[in-house]
XYZ file of C-alpha atoms in Angstrom:
785
model
C 5.469 18.707 -20.687
C 4.781 18.949 -16.955
C 2.805 22.157 -17.475
C 0.699 20.411 -20.125
C 0.001 17.539 -17.726
C -0.992 20.066 -15.095
C -3.430 21.817 -17.420
C -5.023 18.506 -18.453
C -5.484 17.540 -14.796
C -7.987 20.381 -14.388
C -10.596 18.337 -16.220
C -9.509 14.721 -15.886
C -6.958 12.509 -14.150
C -6.132 9.769 -16.628
C -2.487 10.738 -16.920
C 0.703 10.886 -14.907
C 4.327 11.836 -15.488
C 7.625 10.047 -14.888
C 10.921 11.965 -14.749
C 13.747 9.556 -15.555
C 17.515 9.920 -15.665
C 20.753 8.980 -13.903
C 21.674 10.174 -10.431
C 22.618 13.832 -10.238
C 20.981 14.692 -13.552
C 18.542 17.178 -11.997
C 15.268 15.248 -11.599
C 14.516 16.690 -8.173
C 15.601 20.172 -9.287
C 13.116 19.987 -12.174
C 10.382 18.925 -9.767
C 11.236 21.800 -7.424
C 11.049 24.278 -10.300
C 7.669 22.804 -11.265
C 6.579 23.269 -7.647
C 7.158 27.015 -8.071
C 4.931 26.971 -11.165
C 2.177 25.072 -9.295
C 2.367 27.502 -6.381
C 2.105 30.465 -8.771
C -1.160 28.960 -10.056
C -2.400 28.525 -6.445
C -2.197 24.758 -6.737
C -0.929 22.434 -4.005
C 2.356 20.535 -4.429
C 3.074 17.743 -1.927
C 6.066 15.455 -2.057
C 7.607 12.368 -0.544
C 10.867 10.538 -1.060
C 11.625 6.820 -1.075
C 14.813 5.761 0.671
C 16.897 2.643 0.142
C 17.583 2.376 3.880
C 14.091 3.230 5.122
C 11.998 0.672 3.252
C 10.919 -1.001 6.484
C 8.938 2.062 7.580
C 5.436 1.460 6.155
C 4.425 3.848 3.358
C 7.259 6.209 4.336
C 7.135 8.414 1.212
C 3.345 8.434 0.748
C 2.724 9.097 4.429
C 5.123 12.051 4.506
C 3.453 13.553 1.415
C -0.091 13.330 2.782
C 1.065 14.450 6.220
C 2.452 17.509 4.462
C -0.962 18.085 2.857
C -2.616 18.005 6.291
C -0.116 20.614 7.464
C -0.879 22.801 4.421
C -4.600 22.455 5.091
C -4.236 23.388 8.744
C -1.865 26.278 7.998
C -4.733 27.985 6.160
C -6.495 28.218 9.515
C -10.138 29.100 9.238
C -10.170 29.726 5.477
C -13.359 28.673 3.719
C -11.520 26.093 1.596
C -9.744 24.402 4.516
C -13.033 24.210 6.411
C -14.773 22.742 3.350
C -12.048 20.116 2.792
C -12.023 19.091 6.467
C -15.812 18.805 6.433
C -15.758 16.739 3.222
C -13.126 14.401 4.681
C -15.181 13.863 7.835
C -18.307 13.146 5.821
C -16.611 10.794 3.344
C -14.321 8.851 5.674
C -16.344 8.829 8.895
C -15.054 6.276 11.365
C -12.850 4.754 8.645
C -10.568 7.763 9.124
C -8.919 5.949 12.033
C -7.640 3.338 9.531
C -5.996 6.085 7.471
C -4.789 7.756 10.651
C -2.382 4.838 11.128
C -0.679 5.822 7.860
C -1.307 9.593 7.919
C -0.860 10.566 11.588
C -1.554 14.250 10.938
C -5.155 13.374 10.053
C -5.753 13.390 13.794
C -5.266 17.160 13.715
C -8.351 17.347 11.468
C -10.464 14.645 13.089
C -9.174 14.835 16.632
C -7.680 11.845 18.436
C -8.899 8.562 16.971
C -10.564 6.036 19.215
C -9.167 2.537 19.000
C -12.181 0.398 18.165
C -13.376 -2.557 16.164
C -13.194 -0.644 12.893
C -9.507 -1.535 12.479
C -10.325 -5.251 12.545
C -13.747 -5.020 10.865
C -12.598 -5.921 7.376
C -11.881 -8.812 5.044
C -8.607 -7.545 3.559
C -6.963 -4.622 5.364
C -4.510 -3.945 2.535
C -7.255 -3.545 -0.065
C -9.304 -1.490 2.371
C -6.380 0.923 2.788
C -5.956 1.235 -0.983
C -9.639 2.091 -1.318
C -9.565 4.605 1.546
C -6.450 6.349 0.192
C -8.214 6.701 -3.166
C -11.235 8.143 -1.361
C -8.942 10.537 0.511
C -7.343 11.783 -2.725
C -10.734 12.034 -4.423
C -12.086 14.215 -1.613
C -9.102 16.562 -1.393
C -8.867 16.968 -5.177
C -12.595 17.503 -5.743
C -12.677 19.995 -2.858
C -9.780 22.011 -4.274
C -10.254 24.745 -6.855
C -6.828 23.958 -8.372
C -5.033 20.651 -8.979
C -3.117 18.813 -6.287
C 0.250 17.480 -7.442
C 1.739 14.444 -5.683
C 5.468 14.054 -6.383
C 7.276 10.930 -5.206
C 11.055 10.918 -5.621
C 13.327 7.882 -6.165
C 10.671 5.390 -7.265
C 13.418 2.836 -7.897
C 13.460 2.257 -4.128
C 9.687 2.119 -3.632
C 8.468 -0.745 -1.439
C 5.876 -3.238 -2.806
C 3.024 -1.904 -0.652
C 3.596 1.667 -1.837
C 3.777 0.574 -5.479
C 0.412 -1.144 -5.073
C -1.090 2.021 -3.581
C 0.292 4.137 -6.450
C -1.183 1.647 -8.925
C -4.632 1.986 -7.353
C -4.382 5.773 -7.226
C -3.665 5.852 -10.956
C -6.255 3.354 -12.202
C -9.028 3.238 -9.616
C -9.559 6.932 -8.962
C -10.268 8.799 -12.198
C -10.977 12.207 -10.708
C -10.052 15.669 -11.905
C -7.613 18.120 -10.334
C -5.037 15.513 -9.349
C -1.659 14.844 -10.949
C 0.911 12.215 -9.984
C 4.581 12.741 -10.831
C 7.340 10.271 -10.031
C 11.081 10.292 -10.576
C 13.454 7.369 -10.909
C 16.976 6.381 -11.910
C 15.937 4.364 -14.952
C 19.491 3.246 -15.742
C 19.689 1.400 -12.394
C 16.376 -0.431 -12.906
C 16.147 -3.733 -14.773
C 13.436 -4.464 -17.326
C 11.363 -6.372 -14.767
C 11.535 -3.742 -12.044
C 8.159 -3.530 -10.235
C 7.804 0.143 -11.217
C 7.975 -0.676 -14.951
C 5.451 -3.471 -14.439
C 3.176 -1.063 -12.562
C 3.411 1.557 -15.309
C 2.680 -1.039 -18.004
C -0.320 -2.246 -16.022
C -1.899 1.194 -15.573
C -1.284 2.032 -19.229
C -3.068 -1.164 -20.275
C -6.014 0.030 -18.195
C -6.275 3.337 -20.022
C -3.973 5.709 -18.120
C -1.648 7.937 -20.159
C 2.014 8.217 -19.162
C 4.222 11.203 -20.002
C 7.883 10.223 -19.707
C 10.523 12.943 -19.401
C 14.025 11.611 -19.971
C 16.702 13.996 -18.674
C 20.119 14.049 -20.332
C 23.493 15.472 -19.289
C 24.285 19.116 -20.088
C 25.820 19.840 -23.464
C 28.649 22.392 -23.830
C 26.329 25.293 -24.552
C 24.157 24.550 -21.515
C 27.218 24.374 -19.245
C 28.416 27.719 -20.636
C 25.011 29.365 -20.116
C 24.908 28.052 -16.539
C 28.378 29.415 -15.743
C 27.513 32.688 -17.474
C 24.405 33.089 -15.300
C 26.253 31.965 -12.202
C 29.108 34.461 -12.619
C 27.026 37.234 -14.246
C 29.387 37.357 -17.202
C 28.860 37.322 -20.946
C 28.792 33.784 -22.435
C 31.632 34.856 -24.701
C 33.876 35.458 -21.661
C 33.015 32.203 -19.891
C 33.687 29.840 -22.822
C 37.292 29.008 -21.788
C 36.186 28.053 -18.262
C 33.067 26.206 -19.365
C 35.046 24.149 -21.891
C 37.363 22.895 -19.121
C 34.479 22.236 -16.725
C 32.466 20.364 -19.369
C 35.306 17.985 -20.186
C 35.969 17.268 -16.511
C 32.308 16.685 -15.529
C 30.950 15.229 -18.808
C 27.970 17.555 -18.324
C 26.640 15.826 -15.192
C 24.670 18.598 -13.389
C 25.534 17.474 -9.866
C 29.202 16.931 -10.724
C 29.196 20.376 -12.335
C 27.697 22.163 -9.307
C 29.997 20.430 -6.799
C 33.080 21.204 -8.945
C 32.176 24.903 -9.136
C 31.856 25.034 -5.341
C 35.157 23.191 -4.983
C 36.967 25.577 -7.363
C 35.712 28.541 -5.350
C 36.806 27.031 -2.034
C 40.282 26.259 -3.413
C 40.727 29.813 -4.682
C 40.859 28.735 -8.327
C 37.672 30.713 -8.935
C 37.266 33.988 -7.027
C 35.825 37.474 -7.239
C 38.348 40.201 -8.133
C 37.558 43.501 -6.428
C 39.916 45.385 -8.723
C 38.345 43.999 -11.895
C 34.857 43.821 -10.346
C 34.166 40.412 -11.825
C 34.859 36.736 -11.303
C 38.226 35.464 -12.445
C 39.838 32.024 -12.628
C 43.171 30.332 -13.197
C 42.644 28.284 -16.355
C 46.025 26.552 -16.205
C 45.628 25.335 -12.611
C 42.012 24.264 -13.192
C 43.053 22.384 -16.323
C 45.889 20.621 -14.482
C 43.732 19.807 -11.447
C 43.203 16.038 -11.260
C 39.528 15.255 -11.071
C 38.208 11.652 -11.148
C 35.840 10.705 -13.958
C 33.276 9.258 -11.555
C 31.172 11.607 -9.445
C 31.184 9.139 -6.537
C 34.986 9.234 -6.366
C 34.866 13.003 -6.612
C 32.452 13.158 -3.674
C 34.601 10.713 -1.711
C 37.582 13.008 -2.161
C 35.457 16.026 -1.196
C 34.295 14.317 2.006
C 37.878 13.236 2.653
C 38.897 16.878 2.871
C 36.607 17.396 5.858
C 37.810 16.934 9.425
C 37.846 13.379 10.763
C 35.037 14.238 13.205
C 32.753 15.516 10.426
C 33.582 12.504 8.234
C 32.715 10.124 11.076
C 29.452 11.943 11.732
C 28.482 11.773 8.060
C 29.208 8.038 8.006
C 27.035 7.588 11.098
C 24.194 9.548 9.532
C 24.495 7.611 6.251
C 23.512 4.398 8.075
C 19.991 5.819 8.420
C 19.493 6.640 4.748
C 18.843 10.008 3.158
C 17.816 11.595 6.464
C 17.530 11.004 10.200
C 15.498 12.665 12.929
C 17.485 14.968 15.198
C 15.829 13.130 18.105
C 17.483 9.880 16.968
C 20.837 11.660 16.747
C 20.409 12.878 20.343
C 19.592 9.348 21.532
C 22.814 8.052 19.964
C 24.773 10.830 21.663
C 23.255 10.109 25.076
C 23.378 6.309 24.879
C 26.660 5.737 23.048
C 28.533 8.890 24.016
C 28.964 9.979 20.389
C 29.626 13.611 19.508
C 27.475 14.162 16.454
C 25.462 17.369 16.363
C 28.353 19.868 16.219
C 29.996 17.872 13.426
C 26.733 17.502 11.525
C 26.132 21.236 11.839
C 29.592 21.794 10.335
C 28.592 19.517 7.433
C 25.470 21.657 7.017
C 27.649 24.745 6.780
C 29.825 23.031 4.146
C 26.749 22.211 2.022
C 26.788 18.425 2.465
C 23.650 18.387 4.652
C 20.463 20.331 5.165
C 18.825 20.814 8.544
C 15.069 21.042 8.021
C 11.855 20.046 9.816
C 13.595 18.363 12.720
C 15.868 16.272 10.475
C 19.409 16.155 9.194
C 19.213 15.233 5.527
C 21.859 14.798 2.860
C 21.838 17.428 0.132
C 21.741 14.621 -2.439
C 21.404 10.841 -2.475
C 24.857 10.458 -3.985
C 26.424 12.171 -0.980
C 24.696 9.701 1.357
C 25.657 6.757 -0.856
C 29.252 7.938 -0.977
C 29.501 8.304 2.803
C 27.912 4.878 3.301
C 30.293 3.225 0.820
C 33.254 4.594 2.755
C 32.382 1.993 5.411
C 33.403 -1.640 5.036
C 30.672 -4.306 5.087
C 31.778 -5.396 8.566
C 31.773 -1.815 9.848
C 28.279 -1.232 8.424
C 26.877 -4.296 10.168
C 28.556 -3.327 13.445
C 27.252 0.233 13.274
C 23.698 -0.820 12.380
C 23.707 -3.189 15.346
C 25.062 -0.652 17.853
C 22.798 2.136 16.687
C 19.790 -0.177 16.588
C 20.362 -1.501 20.112
C 20.716 2.044 21.436
C 17.409 3.044 19.848
C 15.783 -0.194 21.033
C 16.646 0.672 24.623
C 14.804 3.936 24.052
C 11.736 2.267 22.512
C 11.402 -0.124 25.460
C 10.880 2.932 27.680
C 8.784 4.887 25.121
C 6.352 2.325 23.748
C 4.186 4.832 21.849
C 6.923 6.140 19.551
C 6.117 3.996 16.510
C 8.458 5.833 14.138
C 11.435 5.264 16.420
C 10.425 1.599 16.856
C 10.563 1.030 13.093
C 13.931 2.793 12.838
C 15.403 0.913 15.810
C 14.303 -2.548 14.711
C 15.340 -1.932 11.112
C 18.840 -0.972 12.260
C 19.121 -4.112 14.395
C 17.900 -6.269 11.517
C 20.460 -4.749 9.168
C 23.111 -5.697 11.685
C 22.006 -9.319 11.536
C 21.460 -12.134 14.076
C 25.188 -12.473 14.853
C 24.809 -9.747 17.500
C 22.689 -12.055 19.686
C 24.579 -12.683 22.925
C 22.221 -15.284 24.384
C 18.722 -16.732 24.132
C 17.212 -13.965 26.293
C 18.815 -11.302 24.112
C 17.559 -13.028 20.972
C 14.066 -13.326 22.427
C 14.029 -9.592 23.202
C 14.981 -8.720 19.615
C 12.395 -11.192 18.304
C 9.776 -9.534 20.533
C 10.686 -6.066 19.210
C 10.317 -7.376 15.648
C 6.928 -8.782 16.635
C 5.892 -5.347 17.949
C 7.096 -3.616 14.785
C 5.409 -6.187 12.566
C 2.066 -5.808 14.326
C 2.330 -2.017 14.020
C 3.004 -2.425 10.288
C -0.036 -4.703 10.009
C -2.130 -1.993 11.685
C -0.976 0.277 8.863
C -1.922 -2.413 6.300
C 1.678 -2.781 5.066
C 1.847 -6.568 5.147
C 5.058 -6.827 3.127
C 6.993 -4.770 5.691
C 5.263 -6.615 8.519
C 6.302 -9.958 7.049
C 9.919 -8.772 6.852
C 9.810 -7.940 10.583
C 8.330 -11.344 11.455
C 10.964 -13.044 9.285
C 13.738 -11.283 11.172
C 12.063 -12.003 14.501
C 12.115 -15.712 13.709
C 15.808 -15.473 12.770
C 16.647 -14.053 16.219
C 15.107 -17.086 17.972
C 17.362 -19.965 18.998
C 17.081 -23.524 17.705
C 14.856 -24.671 20.582
C 12.514 -21.713 20.347
C 9.347 -23.822 20.114
C 10.241 -25.312 23.488
C 11.845 -22.296 25.179
C 9.689 -19.498 23.719
C 6.483 -21.195 22.645
C 4.066 -18.252 22.875
C 6.445 -15.828 21.139
C 7.163 -18.373 18.394
C 3.476 -19.108 17.849
C 2.592 -15.419 17.593
C 5.421 -14.724 15.131
C 4.439 -17.619 12.872
C 0.683 -16.923 13.121
C 1.191 -13.311 12.070
C 3.584 -14.336 9.311
C 0.833 -16.602 7.933
C -1.657 -13.715 8.009
C 0.799 -11.529 6.080
C 1.592 -14.129 3.422
C -2.132 -14.606 2.896
C -2.711 -10.850 2.609
C 0.004 -10.418 -0.039
C -0.946 -13.607 -1.876
C 2.289 -15.529 -1.256
C 0.696 -18.942 -0.817
C 3.993 -20.820 -1.099
C 5.438 -19.127 1.976
C 2.055 -19.411 3.707
C 2.408 -23.175 3.424
C 5.981 -23.057 4.724
C 5.029 -21.098 7.848
C 1.913 -23.230 8.324
C 3.933 -26.440 8.310
C 5.960 -25.165 11.269
C 2.857 -24.366 13.304
C 1.123 -27.635 12.388
C 4.257 -29.529 13.447
C 4.981 -27.783 16.737
C 1.702 -26.290 18.019
C 0.716 -27.843 21.339
C -3.040 -27.929 20.747
C -5.527 -28.038 17.896
C -6.821 -24.589 18.849
C -3.307 -23.176 18.389
C -3.366 -24.497 14.811
C -6.712 -22.966 13.842
C -5.416 -19.581 12.667
C -3.036 -21.071 10.098
C -5.588 -23.666 8.975
C -8.192 -20.929 8.466
C -5.855 -18.919 6.237
C -4.800 -22.065 4.372
C -8.467 -22.828 3.613
C -9.017 -19.181 2.601
C -6.069 -19.403 0.200
C -7.540 -22.539 -1.369
C -10.890 -20.778 -1.813
C -9.182 -17.794 -3.462
C -7.382 -20.147 -5.844
C -10.711 -21.858 -6.697
C -9.364 -25.131 -5.322
C -12.799 -25.811 -3.876
C -12.545 -29.589 -3.520
C -9.446 -29.325 -1.334
C -10.893 -26.331 0.551
C -14.104 -28.220 1.298
C -12.178 -31.314 2.345
C -10.051 -29.322 4.802
C -13.048 -27.320 5.994
C -15.097 -30.465 6.715
C -12.160 -31.962 8.621
C -11.711 -28.828 10.755
C -15.427 -28.650 11.502
C -15.347 -32.283 12.527
C -12.436 -31.571 14.878
C -14.504 -28.704 16.312
C -17.359 -31.106 16.953
C -19.502 -30.012 13.994
C -19.998 -32.811 11.484
C -21.644 -31.835 8.207
C -24.512 -33.974 6.939
C -23.777 -35.110 3.391
C -27.068 -35.600 1.456
C -26.811 -38.132 -1.359
C -29.800 -36.890 -3.383
C -31.891 -33.815 -4.088
C -34.674 -35.142 -1.888
C -32.286 -35.425 1.062
C -31.101 -31.868 0.421
C -34.685 -30.598 0.407
C -35.310 -32.526 3.605
C -32.303 -30.821 5.220
C -33.640 -27.407 4.197
C -37.101 -28.271 5.528
C -35.639 -29.424 8.845
C -33.777 -26.120 9.230
C -36.910 -24.221 8.187
C -38.967 -25.895 10.917
C -36.235 -25.143 13.468
C -36.227 -21.404 12.636
C -40.008 -21.021 12.504
C -40.170 -21.300 16.272
C -38.272 -18.025 16.696
C -40.048 -14.650 16.202
C -38.118 -12.008 14.250
C -37.704 -9.715 17.278
C -36.235 -12.570 19.278
C -33.808 -13.504 16.502
C -32.659 -9.924 16.021
C -31.918 -9.519 19.725
C -30.766 -13.087 20.338
C -27.916 -13.902 22.708
C -24.349 -13.616 21.437
C -22.197 -16.655 20.744
C -19.473 -17.069 23.372
C -18.057 -20.543 22.673
C -14.717 -19.905 20.896
C -14.827 -23.243 19.028
C -18.305 -22.472 17.651
C -17.216 -18.960 16.661
C -14.298 -20.453 14.754
C -16.641 -22.987 13.113
C -18.814 -20.109 11.910
C -15.753 -18.402 10.428
C -14.831 -21.522 8.463
C -18.406 -22.001 7.236
C -18.790 -18.370 6.163
C -15.457 -18.478 4.332
C -16.712 -21.369 2.222
C -20.097 -19.823 1.351
C -19.222 -17.157 -1.218
C -16.638 -19.382 -2.903
C -19.300 -22.042 -3.361
C -21.518 -19.522 -5.183
C -19.101 -19.500 -8.121
C -18.446 -23.238 -8.080
C -20.029 -25.945 -5.933
C -23.556 -24.554 -5.416
C -24.850 -27.970 -4.390
C -22.865 -27.749 -1.151
C -24.415 -24.392 -0.144
C -27.524 -25.890 1.598
C -25.293 -28.039 3.826
C -23.089 -25.128 4.906
C -26.025 -22.731 5.276
C -28.113 -25.103 7.405
C -25.182 -25.676 9.757
C -24.635 -21.901 10.156
C -28.302 -21.316 11.015
C -28.326 -24.257 13.418
C -25.200 -23.051 15.252
C -26.639 -19.531 15.532
C -29.887 -20.773 17.066
C -28.254 -23.197 19.495
C -25.156 -21.229 20.553
C -26.001 -17.579 19.820
C -25.282 -15.008 17.139
C -22.030 -13.755 15.628
C -21.552 -11.319 12.724
C -21.239 -14.437 10.546
C -24.826 -15.380 11.417
C -25.984 -12.680 8.999
C -24.330 -14.609 6.159
C -26.095 -17.810 7.209
C -29.544 -16.194 7.288
C -28.945 -14.406 3.951
C -28.158 -17.679 2.185
C -30.962 -19.442 4.047
C -33.527 -16.874 2.873
C -32.189 -17.134 -0.668
C -32.503 -20.928 -0.552
C -36.101 -20.793 0.648
C -37.026 -18.356 -2.110
C -35.397 -20.586 -4.723
C -37.660 -23.543 -3.784
C -40.839 -21.479 -3.768
C -41.062 -19.982 -0.267
C -40.463 -16.433 -1.503
C -42.157 -14.483 1.297
C -40.519 -16.600 3.972
C -37.145 -16.220 2.291
C -37.725 -12.462 2.094
C -38.264 -12.427 5.876
C -34.894 -14.027 6.571
C -32.847 -11.932 4.129
C -34.315 -8.813 5.754
C -33.281 -10.280 9.107
C -29.771 -10.813 7.726
C -29.485 -7.143 6.731
C -30.777 -6.083 10.155
C -28.119 -8.270 11.822
C -25.435 -6.482 9.810
C -26.638 -3.209 11.312
C -26.773 -4.721 14.786
C -23.151 -5.806 14.642
C -22.007 -2.823 12.512
C -20.059 -5.428 10.587
C -18.586 -4.234 7.297
C -16.686 -7.496 7.153
C -19.847 -9.377 6.118
C -22.014 -6.508 4.835
C -20.996 -6.720 1.160
C -21.686 -10.437 0.915
C -24.977 -10.232 2.840
C -26.253 -7.378 0.637
C -25.293 -9.245 -2.553
C -27.129 -12.433 -1.561
C -30.096 -10.824 0.218
C -30.861 -8.315 -2.540
C -31.468 -11.064 -5.094
C -34.391 -12.298 -2.972
C -35.602 -8.774 -2.192
C -35.976 -8.233 -5.951
C -38.782 -10.813 -6.024
C -40.856 -8.918 -3.451
C -39.969 -5.235 -3.684
C -39.805 -3.239 -6.951
C -36.806 -4.418 -8.914
C -35.474 -0.857 -9.147
C -34.719 -0.921 -5.397
C -32.099 -3.619 -6.004
C -29.930 -1.150 -7.940
C -29.385 1.082 -4.923
C -28.800 -1.935 -2.667
C -26.159 -3.467 -4.941
C -24.245 -0.191 -5.322
C -24.345 0.187 -1.539
C -23.050 -3.383 -1.239
C -20.270 -2.630 -3.732
C -19.169 0.465 -1.784
C -19.425 -1.213 1.639
C -17.449 -4.229 0.453
C -14.681 -1.960 -0.854
C -14.529 -0.197 2.518
C -13.854 -3.599 4.094
C -11.346 -4.664 1.430
C -13.787 -7.394 0.310
C -13.090 -7.317 -3.428
C -14.895 -10.596 -4.072
C -18.212 -9.294 -2.681
C -17.660 -5.913 -4.351
C -17.329 -7.732 -7.694
C -20.414 -9.841 -7.038
C -22.491 -6.743 -6.251
C -21.215 -4.931 -9.350
C -22.001 -7.968 -11.500
C -25.547 -8.218 -10.136
C -26.065 -4.456 -10.471
C -25.364 -4.663 -14.213
C -27.788 -7.550 -14.629
C -30.591 -5.835 -12.709
C -29.989 -2.548 -14.530
C -30.726 -4.400 -17.769
C -33.851 -6.168 -16.482
C -35.153 -2.909 -14.993
C -35.282 -1.494 -18.516
C -32.294 0.790 -18.190
C -30.971 2.740 -21.163
C -28.864 0.291 -23.187
C -25.954 2.692 -23.649
C -25.925 3.267 -19.887
C -26.072 -0.502 -19.264
C -23.139 -1.000 -21.627
C -21.137 1.743 -19.895
C -21.733 0.224 -16.453
C -20.829 -3.256 -17.718
C -17.563 -1.924 -19.120
C -16.829 -0.192 -15.796
C -17.524 -3.460 -13.980
C -15.278 -5.423 -16.341
C -12.480 -2.902 -15.865
C -12.869 -3.118 -12.076
C -12.747 -6.925 -12.160
C -9.727 -6.909 -14.431
C -7.893 -4.475 -12.140
C -8.515 -6.710 -9.152
C -8.076 -10.043 -10.994
C -11.598 -11.228 -10.186
C -11.458 -13.650 -13.104
C -14.501 -15.813 -12.401
C -16.778 -12.776 -12.183
C -15.163 -11.274 -15.273
C -15.800 -14.402 -17.310
C -19.370 -14.464 -16.021
C -20.086 -10.882 -17.111
C -18.421 -10.878 -20.527
C -21.141 -12.816 -22.460
C -23.761 -10.494 -20.943
C -21.830 -7.459 -22.182
C -21.559 -8.976 -25.669
C -25.329 -9.390 -25.710
C -25.836 -5.744 -24.733
C -23.515 -4.600 -27.542
C -25.467 -6.649 -30.088
C -28.791 -5.277 -28.837
C -27.506 -1.752 -29.383
C -26.894 -2.957 -32.949
C -23.265 -1.989 -33.065
C -21.259 -3.579 -35.845
C -18.071 -3.132 -33.891
C -17.576 -5.233 -30.748
C -14.799 -3.540 -28.767
C -13.079 -5.508 -26.048
C -13.123 -3.703 -22.709
C -10.243 -5.827 -21.471
C -7.311 -4.636 -23.563
C -6.348 -8.170 -24.676
C -5.423 -8.998 -28.254
C -6.863 -12.531 -28.286
C -9.992 -14.153 -26.865
C -10.312 -13.116 -23.253
C -11.003 -16.646 -22.017
C -7.767 -17.935 -23.559
C -5.732 -15.119 -22.029
C -7.260 -15.490 -18.570
C -7.236 -19.271 -18.386
C -3.706 -19.623 -19.777
C -2.351 -17.542 -16.878
C -4.934 -18.600 -14.276
C -5.932 -22.269 -14.728
C -8.139 -22.114 -11.615
C -10.463 -19.626 -13.345
């Protein structure tokens, strides 16, 4: 089945494979055997592994897999293919590579050291931007490869939410050839509502094909063939032994392999020089007491090791499936532990592997068994001690991000009871703040939020009084994370704390801005406008509320007269805005604009006029481009087409001046509609596709959807081939469904139905995959739509 998936991936990438089965059944072994097949076909096999105790490290499994790919690419040296892939990556990613470099550090070996610049902040939604860039990365490396690239991720049952979202986007957003995703999971340990099952159901509903491989325990014949091959004996001779082994292990592959090793070590299975073959003592093996559960068996096996080796394995188990040797050395130096010699002995006994600068357990069940040998109290104590030791290291080595994540995670697992005073608690809260901000840089907002949550727990009861700045920064960043992951309930909870204890209105602005943004996203425009007007008033910017159309036209005319006194060259090179309160006012105004397009269009002239006025009086910001784009569109809509054209062109020029991807998608979407009245309509098609791509690069899904929607409309009015128009509309609908852009989806659906009827098709297929009317399905689950 895996070979069939591999062959299909040569031409398309609408499928993936899941290897499911209980622990120890051989999922990873199967994947390793498939790796040999891929290598024999000159394909590339990269892998990563999720870990129950390393979920706080952002994108741990995905990052290790793509880091491995970078190593493979660089190991080819100056080969023509490695040069071509590196060149394609540079051309496709450009300066956005520094965003991926936070997740895939080894990219720096291809691009050189990344410069820290505005590009990391120049986006609307960093998490969506990362998803888009990772898809671009995979698209480039797969299209540049002559043979498929296989990405294998082990232990999906422990995948973190951010990684699951990335996998989802890789499977449904990037339909490119020569790429195959394979995952493995312990399906018996996952409930029906596990996020992985939901993810798989979602991608299947969007057209992806899943191949599920369910592994079962060995039957008697398989056990006999395995022993026959292992001992180089005829299957007829090994039946007595295999019958005993099968009944004791129930055919579990891991149990079987460990038992065979154990029998050899105990002398119950040995090689006879006189008979020149393997021999065994059936009676003693039959009478040997072996527990039914593999975990108990492993516990007994570990119990036979020396006390020093057992203690070292228990220490290592606190870090998950593996730990860096550098971390082990820190524990030895700081805590006086003797670990490496004992761990090396465990390597010799087959319980550990020592690879790539890490000690790693030979199997998850060995790690789980060693960890379960510790009481809950002992675990917490060890996590705390190990974490504090690593924290002392990170305070001296501030650039070691990987060690920071490991250190803080260990402390957090120990819990807040280790705090020995307010200063100690503040230090641990500060380290969580550092780790959380690093995770935000990597666009893993779920992990970042967990760090901020723990940081808040380490603060004392009077933290708003005793540690005001630290408290404010923790809560502000927690609000940003809850907004990024769409958890509006917790956003409100964190916001209430800041609104209650912040010492100034300016200190409240960050949480208010994200609260207003959340209301806009939920289409709660009345409440969003009410809050926005109040904030603007507090910032000294009252909005004029026209009571009639004539008053609205008068407001537009007043703004028009104000702008006419400024030549285009002067406006393009105008002074920058420096007043922080005015900059924040522009942010609030721009946040309202695009939401008003889909709802309260009558309010747009008020918001737009205020943005233009602030830009002329106090200077320009990147948000000024949005104001001028809407202003030009307004003028064109009331008959001043050429004048409106002038200002939308200015808006696009301002985007280039500020190199602002954050606003580029929205500006292009609004400006291009006016450009279509002056320039040939065909030019709008290129502009809208550019706007769609630029918006995706900034994580601005709303503007990307708007551009895609407008592209489909203009393609029709430009006289495009109807079948092509229909195809593009279906692509747009699929995109909007994937990203839950419901308002745009509802807007486009009637247009698509019209196109289908014009083609004169009797059949009217739904591109949404719903059984009933799409409006009923969408509105029932999303009343705000």
